[in-house]
Amino acid sequence: MKQCSVCDQVVSEKIITCPACGNHIIDGMKYIDDYRIQAIIHEGRSSIVCKAIRDGEERSVSIRVFTEKSGVDDEVALRLERELIELKKLPPDHFVQHFSIKKSSDGHWYRLSEWVDAMDWGSIFMSDMLNEQRKMVTLFHNIASVLELLHKQDHFMPYLILEDILIPKKRADELHVKINYKLSRFLNARATHHGPMLQKLLDCHPDIRNERAIDFKSGIWSLGKIFVELLTADPNLKTFSTKLDEIKGLDPDLKKLIKLMLSDDPDLRPKNMAKVVQALADILKRLP
């Protein structure tokens, strides 16, 4: 992010005219080391995500530049490097690949990752991609199947949010899913500033609110929350289980499954992700 030299207004890297005082602001980042920035994808308090390419190469990459407010230092960077070794064991067809952690010439740490040309969820909600119940359940099954692969390697995503789930444009017709999984969700476990989607999850997750031990069933609750958000095309919901009763024509077994996934009592949720996958597969078999 940049700051206006006249009025000190903080603005996005994309902005060249200050909206507060009209001052022309010099261009922001053009390169990160020898990677030329093609687009700024996201700017947050702790990081900036860019699409970039190295001159002479054909494939773009994703670069997450950690800001000074992120708290990433040599010790944190070393931890992230160790995590990459574990992440590289995950199948690349279903998980975003993270390549390396580097320190730029201007002193900022950044993570180099695979660039996935994915559909954005706003466009998906506006399109007719998920206008049939069978398509929706197919997507649910695909997401749960990828998460089951993660569970088989003793990893799980209790803090799963919609932004972690990618549908590559080239395979959108089959609703193919890639998960952007990080071994540890937070750079600093005690950080108090999060993106709005993640903060909403932290505020409403029963295991977090009740200070329970986080486990595989916590991830099943988070997935149930995403299912309701997809069914309603509303990522801003604050109540989930009761919202299911308002959806007309919803398959009764699907409604029952999601309600169990969203149970406040972890013991009532499906035992593991394999149970969720099997239940969705059974529903798919009889849907027209």
PDB file of C-alpha atoms in Angstrom:
ATOM      1  CA  MET A   1       0.000   0.000   0.000  1.00  0.00           C
ATOM      2  CA  LYS A   2       1.079   3.582  -0.714  1.00  0.00           C
ATOM      3  CA  GLN A   3       0.715   6.856   1.143  1.00  0.00           C
ATOM      4  CA  CYS A   4      -0.018  10.270  -0.346  1.00  0.00           C
ATOM      5  CA  SER A   5       2.955  12.603   0.195  1.00  0.00           C
ATOM      6  CA  VAL A   6       0.644  15.626   0.564  1.00  0.00           C
ATOM      7  CA  CYS A   7      -2.144  14.501   2.939  1.00  0.00           C
ATOM      8  CA  ASP A   8      -0.817  11.119   4.176  1.00  0.00           C
ATOM      9  CA  GLN A   9      -3.907   9.260   2.922  1.00  0.00           C
ATOM     10  CA  VAL A  10      -3.172   5.521   2.643  1.00  0.00           C
ATOM     11  CA  VAL A  11      -4.276   4.131  -0.738  1.00  0.00           C
ATOM     12  CA  SER A  12      -4.056   0.917  -2.715  1.00  0.00           C
ATOM     13  CA  GLU A  13      -1.088   0.133  -4.936  1.00  0.00           C
ATOM     14  CA  LYS A  14      -3.432   0.494  -7.925  1.00  0.00           C
ATOM     15  CA  ILE A  15      -4.334   4.140  -7.196  1.00  0.00           C
ATOM     16  CA  ILE A  16      -2.397   6.940  -8.885  1.00  0.00           C
ATOM     17  CA  THR A  17      -4.565   9.938  -7.837  1.00  0.00           C
ATOM     18  CA  CYS A  18      -5.279  10.603  -4.152  1.00  0.00           C
ATOM     19  CA  PRO A  19      -9.083  10.607  -3.617  1.00  0.00           C
ATOM     20  CA  ALA A  20      -8.681  12.954  -0.628  1.00  0.00           C
ATOM     21  CA  CYS A  21      -6.610  15.793  -2.085  1.00  0.00           C
ATOM     22  CA  GLY A  22      -6.186  15.005  -5.800  1.00  0.00           C
ATOM     23  CA  ASN A  23      -2.417  14.739  -5.596  1.00  0.00           C
ATOM     24  CA  HIS A  24      -0.715  12.551  -8.204  1.00  0.00           C
ATOM     25  CA  ILE A  25       0.815   9.574  -6.434  1.00  0.00           C
ATOM     26  CA  ILE A  26       3.883   7.908  -7.855  1.00  0.00           C
ATOM     27  CA  ASP A  27       3.475   4.404  -9.176  1.00  0.00           C
ATOM     28  CA  GLY A  28       3.719   1.614  -6.653  1.00  0.00           C
ATOM     29  CA  MET A  29       5.523  -1.679  -6.962  1.00  0.00           C
ATOM     30  CA  LYS A  30       6.560  -2.682 -10.471  1.00  0.00           C
ATOM     31  CA  TYR A  31       8.946  -5.532  -9.639  1.00  0.00           C
ATOM     32  CA  ILE A  32       9.663  -7.880  -6.757  1.00  0.00           C
ATOM     33  CA  ASP A  33      13.265  -8.832  -7.378  1.00  0.00           C
ATOM     34  CA  ASP A  34      13.221 -10.145 -10.955  1.00  0.00           C
ATOM     35  CA  TYR A  35       9.472 -10.810 -11.023  1.00  0.00           C
ATOM     36  CA  ARG A  36       7.431  -8.225 -12.926  1.00  0.00           C
ATOM     37  CA  ILE A  37       4.044  -7.514 -11.326  1.00  0.00           C
ATOM     38  CA  GLN A  38       1.168  -8.095 -13.731  1.00  0.00           C
ATOM     39  CA  ALA A  39      -1.689  -7.352 -11.330  1.00  0.00           C
ATOM     40  CA  ILE A  40      -2.396  -6.618  -7.679  1.00  0.00           C
ATOM     41  CA  ILE A  41      -4.910  -9.247  -6.581  1.00  0.00           C
ATOM     42  CA  HIS A  42      -5.456  -8.406  -2.928  1.00  0.00           C
ATOM     43  CA  GLU A  43      -4.192  -5.904  -0.376  1.00  0.00           C
ATOM     44  CA  GLY A  44      -4.578  -6.551   3.325  1.00  0.00           C
ATOM     45  CA  ARG A  45      -3.073  -5.387   6.566  1.00  0.00           C
ATOM     46  CA  SER A  46      -0.471  -8.130   6.668  1.00  0.00           C
ATOM     47  CA  SER A  47       0.182  -8.904   3.009  1.00  0.00           C
ATOM     48  CA  ILE A  48      -0.215  -7.943  -0.635  1.00  0.00           C
ATOM     49  CA  VAL A  49      -0.948 -10.682  -3.190  1.00  0.00           C
ATOM     50  CA  CYS A  50       0.286 -10.153  -6.752  1.00  0.00           C
ATOM     51  CA  LYS A  51       0.221 -11.992 -10.032  1.00  0.00           C
ATOM     52  CA  ALA A  52       3.730 -11.790 -11.445  1.00  0.00           C
ATOM     53  CA  ILE A  53       6.029 -13.250 -14.053  1.00  0.00           C
ATOM     54  CA  ARG A  54       9.771 -13.526 -14.462  1.00  0.00           C
ATOM     55  CA  ASP A  55      11.052 -12.040 -17.710  1.00  0.00           C
ATOM     56  CA  GLY A  56      11.707 -14.766 -20.247  1.00  0.00           C
ATOM     57  CA  GLU A  57       9.334 -17.261 -18.626  1.00  0.00           C
ATOM     58  CA  GLU A  58       5.836 -18.201 -19.780  1.00  0.00           C
ATOM     59  CA  ARG A  59       4.090 -19.108 -16.527  1.00  0.00           C
ATOM     60  CA  SER A  60       2.879 -16.535 -14.053  1.00  0.00           C
ATOM     61  CA  VAL A  61       3.246 -17.064 -10.317  1.00  0.00           C
ATOM     62  CA  SER A  62       1.446 -15.779  -7.252  1.00  0.00           C
ATOM     63  CA  ILE A  63       3.507 -13.712  -4.830  1.00  0.00           C
ATOM     64  CA  ARG A  64       2.352 -12.843  -1.321  1.00  0.00           C
ATOM     65  CA  VAL A  65       4.464  -9.976  -0.012  1.00  0.00           C
ATOM     66  CA  PHE A  66       4.375  -9.754   3.781  1.00  0.00           C
ATOM     67  CA  THR A  67       4.088  -6.194   5.069  1.00  0.00           C
ATOM     68  CA  GLU A  68       5.875  -4.808   8.103  1.00  0.00           C
ATOM     69  CA  LYS A  69       2.616  -5.154  10.088  1.00  0.00           C
ATOM     70  CA  SER A  70       2.562  -8.900   9.396  1.00  0.00           C
ATOM     71  CA  GLY A  71       5.340  -9.488  11.898  1.00  0.00           C
ATOM     72  CA  VAL A  72       7.210 -11.815   9.526  1.00  0.00           C
ATOM     73  CA  ASP A  73      10.878 -11.838  10.501  1.00  0.00           C
ATOM     74  CA  ASP A  74      13.734 -14.288  10.032  1.00  0.00           C
ATOM     75  CA  GLU A  75      12.300 -16.660  12.658  1.00  0.00           C
ATOM     76  CA  VAL A  76       8.799 -16.703  11.165  1.00  0.00           C
ATOM     77  CA  ALA A  77      10.253 -17.076   7.659  1.00  0.00           C
ATOM     78  CA  LEU A  78      12.228 -20.114   8.813  1.00  0.00           C
ATOM     79  CA  ARG A  79       9.020 -21.650  10.180  1.00  0.00           C
ATOM     80  CA  LEU A  80       7.259 -21.024   6.869  1.00  0.00           C
ATOM     81  CA  GLU A  81      10.138 -22.670   4.989  1.00  0.00           C
ATOM     82  CA  ARG A  82       9.778 -25.787   7.146  1.00  0.00           C
ATOM     83  CA  GLU A  83       6.039 -25.818   6.464  1.00  0.00           C
ATOM     84  CA  LEU A  84       6.634 -25.735   2.698  1.00  0.00           C
ATOM     85  CA  ILE A  85       8.440 -29.072   2.924  1.00  0.00           C
ATOM     86  CA  GLU A  86       5.272 -30.638   4.332  1.00  0.00           C
ATOM     87  CA  LEU A  87       2.950 -28.848   1.904  1.00  0.00           C
ATOM     88  CA  LYS A  88       4.880 -30.175  -1.098  1.00  0.00           C
ATOM     89  CA  LYS A  89       3.727 -33.691  -0.153  1.00  0.00           C
ATOM     90  CA  LEU A  90       0.114 -32.804  -1.039  1.00  0.00           C
ATOM     91  CA  PRO A  91      -1.173 -33.801  -4.516  1.00  0.00           C
ATOM     92  CA  PRO A  92      -0.732 -30.801  -6.869  1.00  0.00           C
ATOM     93  CA  ASP A  93      -3.945 -31.509  -8.740  1.00  0.00           C
ATOM     94  CA  HIS A  94      -6.012 -30.591  -5.690  1.00  0.00           C
ATOM     95  CA  PHE A  95      -3.832 -28.240  -3.637  1.00  0.00           C
ATOM     96  CA  VAL A  96      -2.210 -24.923  -4.535  1.00  0.00           C
ATOM     97  CA  GLN A  97       1.547 -25.432  -4.707  1.00  0.00           C
ATOM     98  CA  HIS A  98       3.796 -23.159  -2.641  1.00  0.00           C
ATOM     99  CA  PHE A  99       7.363 -23.051  -3.915  1.00  0.00           C
ATOM    100  CA  SER A 100       9.607 -20.982  -1.655  1.00  0.00           C
ATOM    101  CA  ILE A 101       9.968 -18.226   0.927  1.00  0.00           C
ATOM    102  CA  LYS A 102      12.355 -15.435  -0.095  1.00  0.00           C
ATOM    103  CA  LYS A 103      13.580 -12.066   1.114  1.00  0.00           C
ATOM    104  CA  SER A 104      13.417  -9.313  -1.479  1.00  0.00           C
ATOM    105  CA  SER A 105      16.183  -6.855  -2.233  1.00  0.00           C
ATOM    106  CA  ASP A 106      14.258  -4.164  -0.299  1.00  0.00           C
ATOM    107  CA  GLY A 107      14.037  -6.361   2.800  1.00  0.00           C
ATOM    108  CA  HIS A 108      10.475  -7.740   2.576  1.00  0.00           C
ATOM    109  CA  TRP A 109       9.749 -11.443   2.932  1.00  0.00           C
ATOM    110  CA  TYR A 110       7.511 -12.998   0.286  1.00  0.00           C
ATOM    111  CA  ARG A 111       6.084 -16.405  -0.594  1.00  0.00           C
ATOM    112  CA  LEU A 112       6.262 -17.686  -4.148  1.00  0.00           C
ATOM    113  CA  SER A 113       3.336 -19.917  -5.150  1.00  0.00           C
ATOM    114  CA  GLU A 114       1.531 -21.446  -8.085  1.00  0.00           C
ATOM    115  CA  TRP A 115      -0.741 -19.061  -9.986  1.00  0.00           C
ATOM    116  CA  VAL A 116      -4.230 -20.540 -10.347  1.00  0.00           C
ATOM    117  CA  ASP A 117      -6.459 -18.786 -12.879  1.00  0.00           C
ATOM    118  CA  ALA A 118      -9.639 -19.351 -10.893  1.00  0.00           C
ATOM    119  CA  MET A 119     -13.253 -18.215 -11.035  1.00  0.00           C
ATOM    120  CA  ASP A 120     -14.056 -15.527  -8.477  1.00  0.00           C
ATOM    121  CA  TRP A 121     -16.947 -16.336  -6.158  1.00  0.00           C
ATOM    122  CA  GLY A 122     -18.841 -13.167  -7.025  1.00  0.00           C
ATOM    123  CA  SER A 123     -18.983 -14.262 -10.674  1.00  0.00           C
ATOM    124  CA  ILE A 124     -19.941 -17.801  -9.665  1.00  0.00           C
ATOM    125  CA  PHE A 125     -22.860 -16.527  -7.575  1.00  0.00           C
ATOM    126  CA  MET A 126     -24.022 -14.319 -10.457  1.00  0.00           C
ATOM    127  CA  SER A 127     -23.757 -17.093 -13.046  1.00  0.00           C
ATOM    128  CA  ASP A 128     -25.865 -20.231 -13.553  1.00  0.00           C
ATOM    129  CA  MET A 129     -22.997 -22.575 -12.649  1.00  0.00           C
ATOM    130  CA  LEU A 130     -24.777 -23.783  -9.519  1.00  0.00           C
ATOM    131  CA  ASN A 131     -28.395 -23.331 -10.548  1.00  0.00           C
ATOM    132  CA  GLU A 132     -29.277 -27.015 -10.152  1.00  0.00           C
ATOM    133  CA  GLN A 133     -29.215 -28.970  -6.910  1.00  0.00           C
ATOM    134  CA  ARG A 134     -27.204 -31.748  -8.521  1.00  0.00           C
ATOM    135  CA  LYS A 135     -24.481 -29.266  -9.530  1.00  0.00           C
ATOM    136  CA  MET A 136     -24.412 -27.868  -6.028  1.00  0.00           C
ATOM    137  CA  VAL A 137     -24.111 -31.297  -4.410  1.00  0.00           C
ATOM    138  CA  THR A 138     -21.406 -32.229  -6.937  1.00  0.00           C
ATOM    139  CA  LEU A 139     -19.426 -29.179  -5.832  1.00  0.00           C
ATOM    140  CA  PHE A 140     -19.978 -30.100  -2.170  1.00  0.00           C
ATOM    141  CA  HIS A 141     -18.762 -33.630  -2.884  1.00  0.00           C
ATOM    142  CA  ASN A 142     -15.674 -32.354  -4.726  1.00  0.00           C
ATOM    143  CA  ILE A 143     -14.729 -30.009  -1.890  1.00  0.00           C
ATOM    144  CA  ALA A 144     -15.251 -32.655   0.795  1.00  0.00           C
ATOM    145  CA  SER A 145     -13.266 -35.224  -1.225  1.00  0.00           C
ATOM    146  CA  VAL A 146     -10.242 -32.912  -1.389  1.00  0.00           C
ATOM    147  CA  LEU A 147     -10.495 -32.225   2.341  1.00  0.00           C
ATOM    148  CA  GLU A 148     -10.682 -35.978   2.956  1.00  0.00           C
ATOM    149  CA  LEU A 149      -7.309 -36.302   1.175  1.00  0.00           C
ATOM    150  CA  LEU A 150      -5.996 -33.742   3.634  1.00  0.00           C
ATOM    151  CA  HIS A 151      -7.427 -35.655   6.610  1.00  0.00           C
ATOM    152  CA  LYS A 152      -5.744 -38.852   5.430  1.00  0.00           C
ATOM    153  CA  GLN A 153      -2.403 -37.065   5.871  1.00  0.00           C
ATOM    154  CA  ASP A 154      -3.421 -35.934   9.373  1.00  0.00           C
ATOM    155  CA  HIS A 155      -4.012 -32.317   8.334  1.00  0.00           C
ATOM    156  CA  PHE A 156      -7.266 -30.402   8.595  1.00  0.00           C
ATOM    157  CA  MET A 157      -8.688 -26.897   8.105  1.00  0.00           C
ATOM    158  CA  PRO A 158     -10.696 -25.745  11.137  1.00  0.00           C
ATOM    159  CA  TYR A 159     -10.540 -22.159   9.845  1.00  0.00           C
ATOM    160  CA  LEU A 160     -11.746 -23.001   6.328  1.00  0.00           C
ATOM    161  CA  ILE A 161     -13.326 -20.060   4.476  1.00  0.00           C
ATOM    162  CA  LEU A 162     -14.695 -19.652   0.971  1.00  0.00           C
ATOM    163  CA  GLU A 163     -11.557 -17.814  -0.185  1.00  0.00           C
ATOM    164  CA  ASP A 164      -9.535 -21.009   0.421  1.00  0.00           C
ATOM    165  CA  ILE A 165     -11.526 -22.881  -2.245  1.00  0.00           C
ATOM    166  CA  LEU A 166     -10.605 -22.315  -5.899  1.00  0.00           C
ATOM    167  CA  ILE A 167     -12.355 -23.479  -9.069  1.00  0.00           C
ATOM    168  CA  PRO A 168      -9.838 -23.259 -11.960  1.00  0.00           C
ATOM    169  CA  LYS A 169     -11.428 -21.678 -15.041  1.00  0.00           C
ATOM    170  CA  LYS A 170     -10.150 -24.402 -17.364  1.00  0.00           C
ATOM    171  CA  ARG A 171     -11.954 -27.072 -15.343  1.00  0.00           C
ATOM    172  CA  ALA A 172     -14.993 -25.112 -14.231  1.00  0.00           C
ATOM    173  CA  ASP A 173     -17.377 -27.334 -16.215  1.00  0.00           C
ATOM    174  CA  GLU A 174     -16.492 -30.289 -14.013  1.00  0.00           C
ATOM    175  CA  LEU A 175     -16.470 -28.135 -10.842  1.00  0.00           C
ATOM    176  CA  HIS A 176     -12.901 -29.193 -10.145  1.00  0.00           C
ATOM    177  CA  VAL A 177     -11.591 -27.876  -6.836  1.00  0.00           C
ATOM    178  CA  LYS A 178      -8.175 -26.776  -5.591  1.00  0.00           C
ATOM    179  CA  ILE A 179      -7.641 -25.883  -1.940  1.00  0.00           C
ATOM    180  CA  ASN A 180      -5.228 -23.173  -0.854  1.00  0.00           C
ATOM    181  CA  TYR A 181      -3.996 -24.864   2.304  1.00  0.00           C
ATOM    182  CA  LYS A 182      -1.502 -23.418   4.744  1.00  0.00           C
ATOM    183  CA  LEU A 183      -0.106 -25.620   7.492  1.00  0.00           C
ATOM    184  CA  SER A 184      -0.690 -22.824  10.013  1.00  0.00           C
ATOM    185  CA  ARG A 185      -3.489 -20.369   9.314  1.00  0.00           C
ATOM    186  CA  PHE A 186      -1.930 -17.450  11.170  1.00  0.00           C
ATOM    187  CA  LEU A 187       1.484 -15.866  10.892  1.00  0.00           C
ATOM    188  CA  ASN A 188       1.043 -14.875  14.515  1.00  0.00           C
ATOM    189  CA  ALA A 189      -1.416 -16.978  16.531  1.00  0.00           C
ATOM    190  CA  ARG A 190      -2.133 -14.008  18.813  1.00  0.00           C
ATOM    191  CA  ALA A 191      -2.863 -11.558  16.002  1.00  0.00           C
ATOM    192  CA  THR A 192      -6.123  -9.643  16.375  1.00  0.00           C
ATOM    193  CA  HIS A 193      -6.505  -8.226  12.851  1.00  0.00           C
ATOM    194  CA  HIS A 194      -7.994 -10.550  10.238  1.00  0.00           C
ATOM    195  CA  GLY A 195      -9.819 -10.246   6.946  1.00  0.00           C
ATOM    196  CA  PRO A 196     -13.621  -9.896   7.257  1.00  0.00           C
ATOM    197  CA  MET A 197     -14.400 -13.429   6.036  1.00  0.00           C
ATOM    198  CA  LEU A 198     -11.982 -15.061   8.468  1.00  0.00           C
ATOM    199  CA  GLN A 199     -13.025 -12.780  11.324  1.00  0.00           C
ATOM    200  CA  LYS A 200     -16.659 -13.766  10.806  1.00  0.00           C
ATOM    201  CA  LEU A 201     -15.716 -17.438  11.108  1.00  0.00           C
ATOM    202  CA  LEU A 202     -13.751 -16.789  14.306  1.00  0.00           C
ATOM    203  CA  ASP A 203     -16.725 -14.916  15.757  1.00  0.00           C
ATOM    204  CA  CYS A 204     -19.357 -17.572  15.017  1.00  0.00           C
ATOM    205  CA  HIS A 205     -17.545 -20.939  15.223  1.00  0.00           C
ATOM    206  CA  PRO A 206     -18.935 -22.732  18.314  1.00  0.00           C
ATOM    207  CA  ASP A 207     -15.672 -24.515  19.105  1.00  0.00           C
ATOM    208  CA  ILE A 208     -13.777 -21.211  19.098  1.00  0.00           C
ATOM    209  CA  ARG A 209     -16.450 -19.264  20.989  1.00  0.00           C
ATOM    210  CA  ASN A 210     -16.673 -21.994  23.653  1.00  0.00           C
ATOM    211  CA  GLU A 211     -12.872 -22.358  23.834  1.00  0.00           C
ATOM    212  CA  ARG A 212     -12.966 -26.065  22.991  1.00  0.00           C
ATOM    213  CA  ALA A 213     -10.009 -28.025  21.692  1.00  0.00           C
ATOM    214  CA  ILE A 214      -9.833 -27.623  17.889  1.00  0.00           C
ATOM    215  CA  ASP A 215      -9.901 -30.885  15.952  1.00  0.00           C
ATOM    216  CA  PHE A 216     -11.056 -32.525  12.706  1.00  0.00           C
ATOM    217  CA  LYS A 217     -14.719 -31.998  13.619  1.00  0.00           C
ATOM    218  CA  SER A 218     -14.073 -28.261  13.868  1.00  0.00           C
ATOM    219  CA  GLY A 219     -13.210 -28.351  10.179  1.00  0.00           C
ATOM    220  CA  ILE A 220     -16.452 -30.214   9.443  1.00  0.00           C
ATOM    221  CA  TRP A 221     -18.430 -27.374  11.084  1.00  0.00           C
ATOM    222  CA  SER A 222     -16.585 -24.804   8.942  1.00  0.00           C
ATOM    223  CA  LEU A 223     -17.376 -26.805   5.810  1.00  0.00           C
ATOM    224  CA  GLY A 224     -21.064 -26.946   6.770  1.00  0.00           C
ATOM    225  CA  LYS A 225     -21.031 -23.167   7.089  1.00  0.00           C
ATOM    226  CA  ILE A 226     -19.626 -22.876   3.561  1.00  0.00           C
ATOM    227  CA  PHE A 227     -22.315 -25.225   2.220  1.00  0.00           C
ATOM    228  CA  VAL A 228     -25.019 -22.882   3.553  1.00  0.00           C
ATOM    229  CA  GLU A 229     -23.243 -19.836   2.110  1.00  0.00           C
ATOM    230  CA  LEU A 230     -23.156 -21.522  -1.291  1.00  0.00           C
ATOM    231  CA  LEU A 231     -26.782 -22.644  -1.139  1.00  0.00           C
ATOM    232  CA  THR A 232     -27.934 -19.111  -0.313  1.00  0.00           C
ATOM    233  CA  ALA A 233     -25.321 -17.261  -2.429  1.00  0.00           C
ATOM    234  CA  ASP A 234     -24.763 -15.184   0.688  1.00  0.00           C
ATOM    235  CA  PRO A 235     -21.251 -15.139   2.222  1.00  0.00           C
ATOM    236  CA  ASN A 236     -22.405 -12.587   4.819  1.00  0.00           C
ATOM    237  CA  LEU A 237     -24.738 -14.874   6.760  1.00  0.00           C
ATOM    238  CA  LYS A 238     -24.524 -14.865  10.540  1.00  0.00           C
ATOM    239  CA  THR A 239     -26.930 -17.748  11.214  1.00  0.00           C
ATOM    240  CA  PHE A 240     -26.632 -21.011   9.358  1.00  0.00           C
ATOM    241  CA  SER A 241     -28.616 -24.017  10.608  1.00  0.00           C
ATOM    242  CA  THR A 242     -31.907 -22.102  10.826  1.00  0.00           C
ATOM    243  CA  LYS A 243     -31.322 -20.669   7.344  1.00  0.00           C
ATOM    244  CA  LEU A 244     -31.564 -24.176   5.893  1.00  0.00           C
ATOM    245  CA  ASP A 245     -35.250 -24.373   6.833  1.00  0.00           C
ATOM    246  CA  GLU A 246     -35.942 -21.360   4.603  1.00  0.00           C
ATOM    247  CA  ILE A 247     -34.509 -23.000   1.477  1.00  0.00           C
ATOM    248  CA  LYS A 248     -37.348 -24.488  -0.556  1.00  0.00           C
ATOM    249  CA  GLY A 249     -36.931 -27.792  -2.371  1.00  0.00           C
ATOM    250  CA  LEU A 250     -33.741 -28.758  -0.582  1.00  0.00           C
ATOM    251  CA  ASP A 251     -33.120 -32.504  -0.510  1.00  0.00           C
ATOM    252  CA  PRO A 252     -34.092 -33.710   3.010  1.00  0.00           C
ATOM    253  CA  ASP A 253     -30.986 -35.873   3.406  1.00  0.00           C
ATOM    254  CA  LEU A 254     -28.762 -32.960   2.370  1.00  0.00           C
ATOM    255  CA  LYS A 255     -30.497 -30.717   4.891  1.00  0.00           C
ATOM    256  CA  LYS A 256     -30.046 -33.359   7.606  1.00  0.00           C
ATOM    257  CA  LEU A 257     -26.340 -33.792   6.783  1.00  0.00           C
ATOM    258  CA  ILE A 258     -25.591 -30.062   6.882  1.00  0.00           C
ATOM    259  CA  LYS A 259     -27.517 -29.605  10.130  1.00  0.00           C
ATOM    260  CA  LEU A 260     -25.463 -32.352  11.735  1.00  0.00           C
ATOM    261  CA  MET A 261     -22.262 -30.759  10.413  1.00  0.00           C
ATOM    262  CA  LEU A 262     -23.339 -27.471  12.011  1.00  0.00           C
ATOM    263  CA  SER A 263     -24.218 -28.962  15.375  1.00  0.00           C
ATOM    264  CA  ASP A 264     -22.936 -26.987  18.363  1.00  0.00           C
ATOM    265  CA  ASP A 265     -22.085 -30.334  19.963  1.00  0.00           C
ATOM    266  CA  PRO A 266     -19.014 -31.791  18.184  1.00  0.00           C
ATOM    267  CA  ASP A 267     -20.115 -35.328  19.108  1.00  0.00           C
ATOM    268  CA  LEU A 268     -23.192 -34.951  16.904  1.00  0.00           C
ATOM    269  CA  ARG A 269     -21.211 -33.980  13.823  1.00  0.00           C
ATOM    270  CA  PRO A 270     -20.053 -36.626  11.304  1.00  0.00           C
ATOM    271  CA  LYS A 271     -17.153 -38.604  12.739  1.00  0.00           C
ATOM    272  CA  ASN A 272     -14.774 -37.665   9.924  1.00  0.00           C
ATOM    273  CA  MET A 273     -14.682 -36.167   6.421  1.00  0.00           C
ATOM    274  CA  ALA A 274     -15.004 -39.621   4.840  1.00  0.00           C
ATOM    275  CA  LYS A 275     -18.517 -39.831   6.339  1.00  0.00           C
ATOM    276  CA  VAL A 276     -19.397 -36.498   4.737  1.00  0.00           C
ATOM    277  CA  VAL A 277     -18.064 -37.641   1.350  1.00  0.00           C
ATOM    278  CA  GLN A 278     -20.028 -40.897   1.526  1.00  0.00           C
ATOM    279  CA  ALA A 279     -23.249 -39.149   2.509  1.00  0.00           C
ATOM    280  CA  LEU A 280     -22.899 -36.707  -0.406  1.00  0.00           C
ATOM    281  CA  ALA A 281     -22.117 -39.578  -2.792  1.00  0.00           C
ATOM    282  CA  ASP A 282     -25.306 -41.377  -1.679  1.00  0.00           C
ATOM    283  CA  ILE A 283     -27.351 -38.212  -2.277  1.00  0.00           C
ATOM    284  CA  LEU A 284     -25.822 -37.796  -5.745  1.00  0.00           C
ATOM    285  CA  LYS A 285     -26.750 -41.369  -6.702  1.00  0.00           C
ATOM    286  CA  ARG A 286     -30.462 -40.666  -6.420  1.00  0.00           C
ATOM    287  CA  LEU A 287     -30.641 -37.027  -7.497  1.00  0.00           C
ATOM    288  CA  PRO A 288     -32.051 -36.674 -11.036  1.00  0.00           C
TER     289      PRO A 288
END
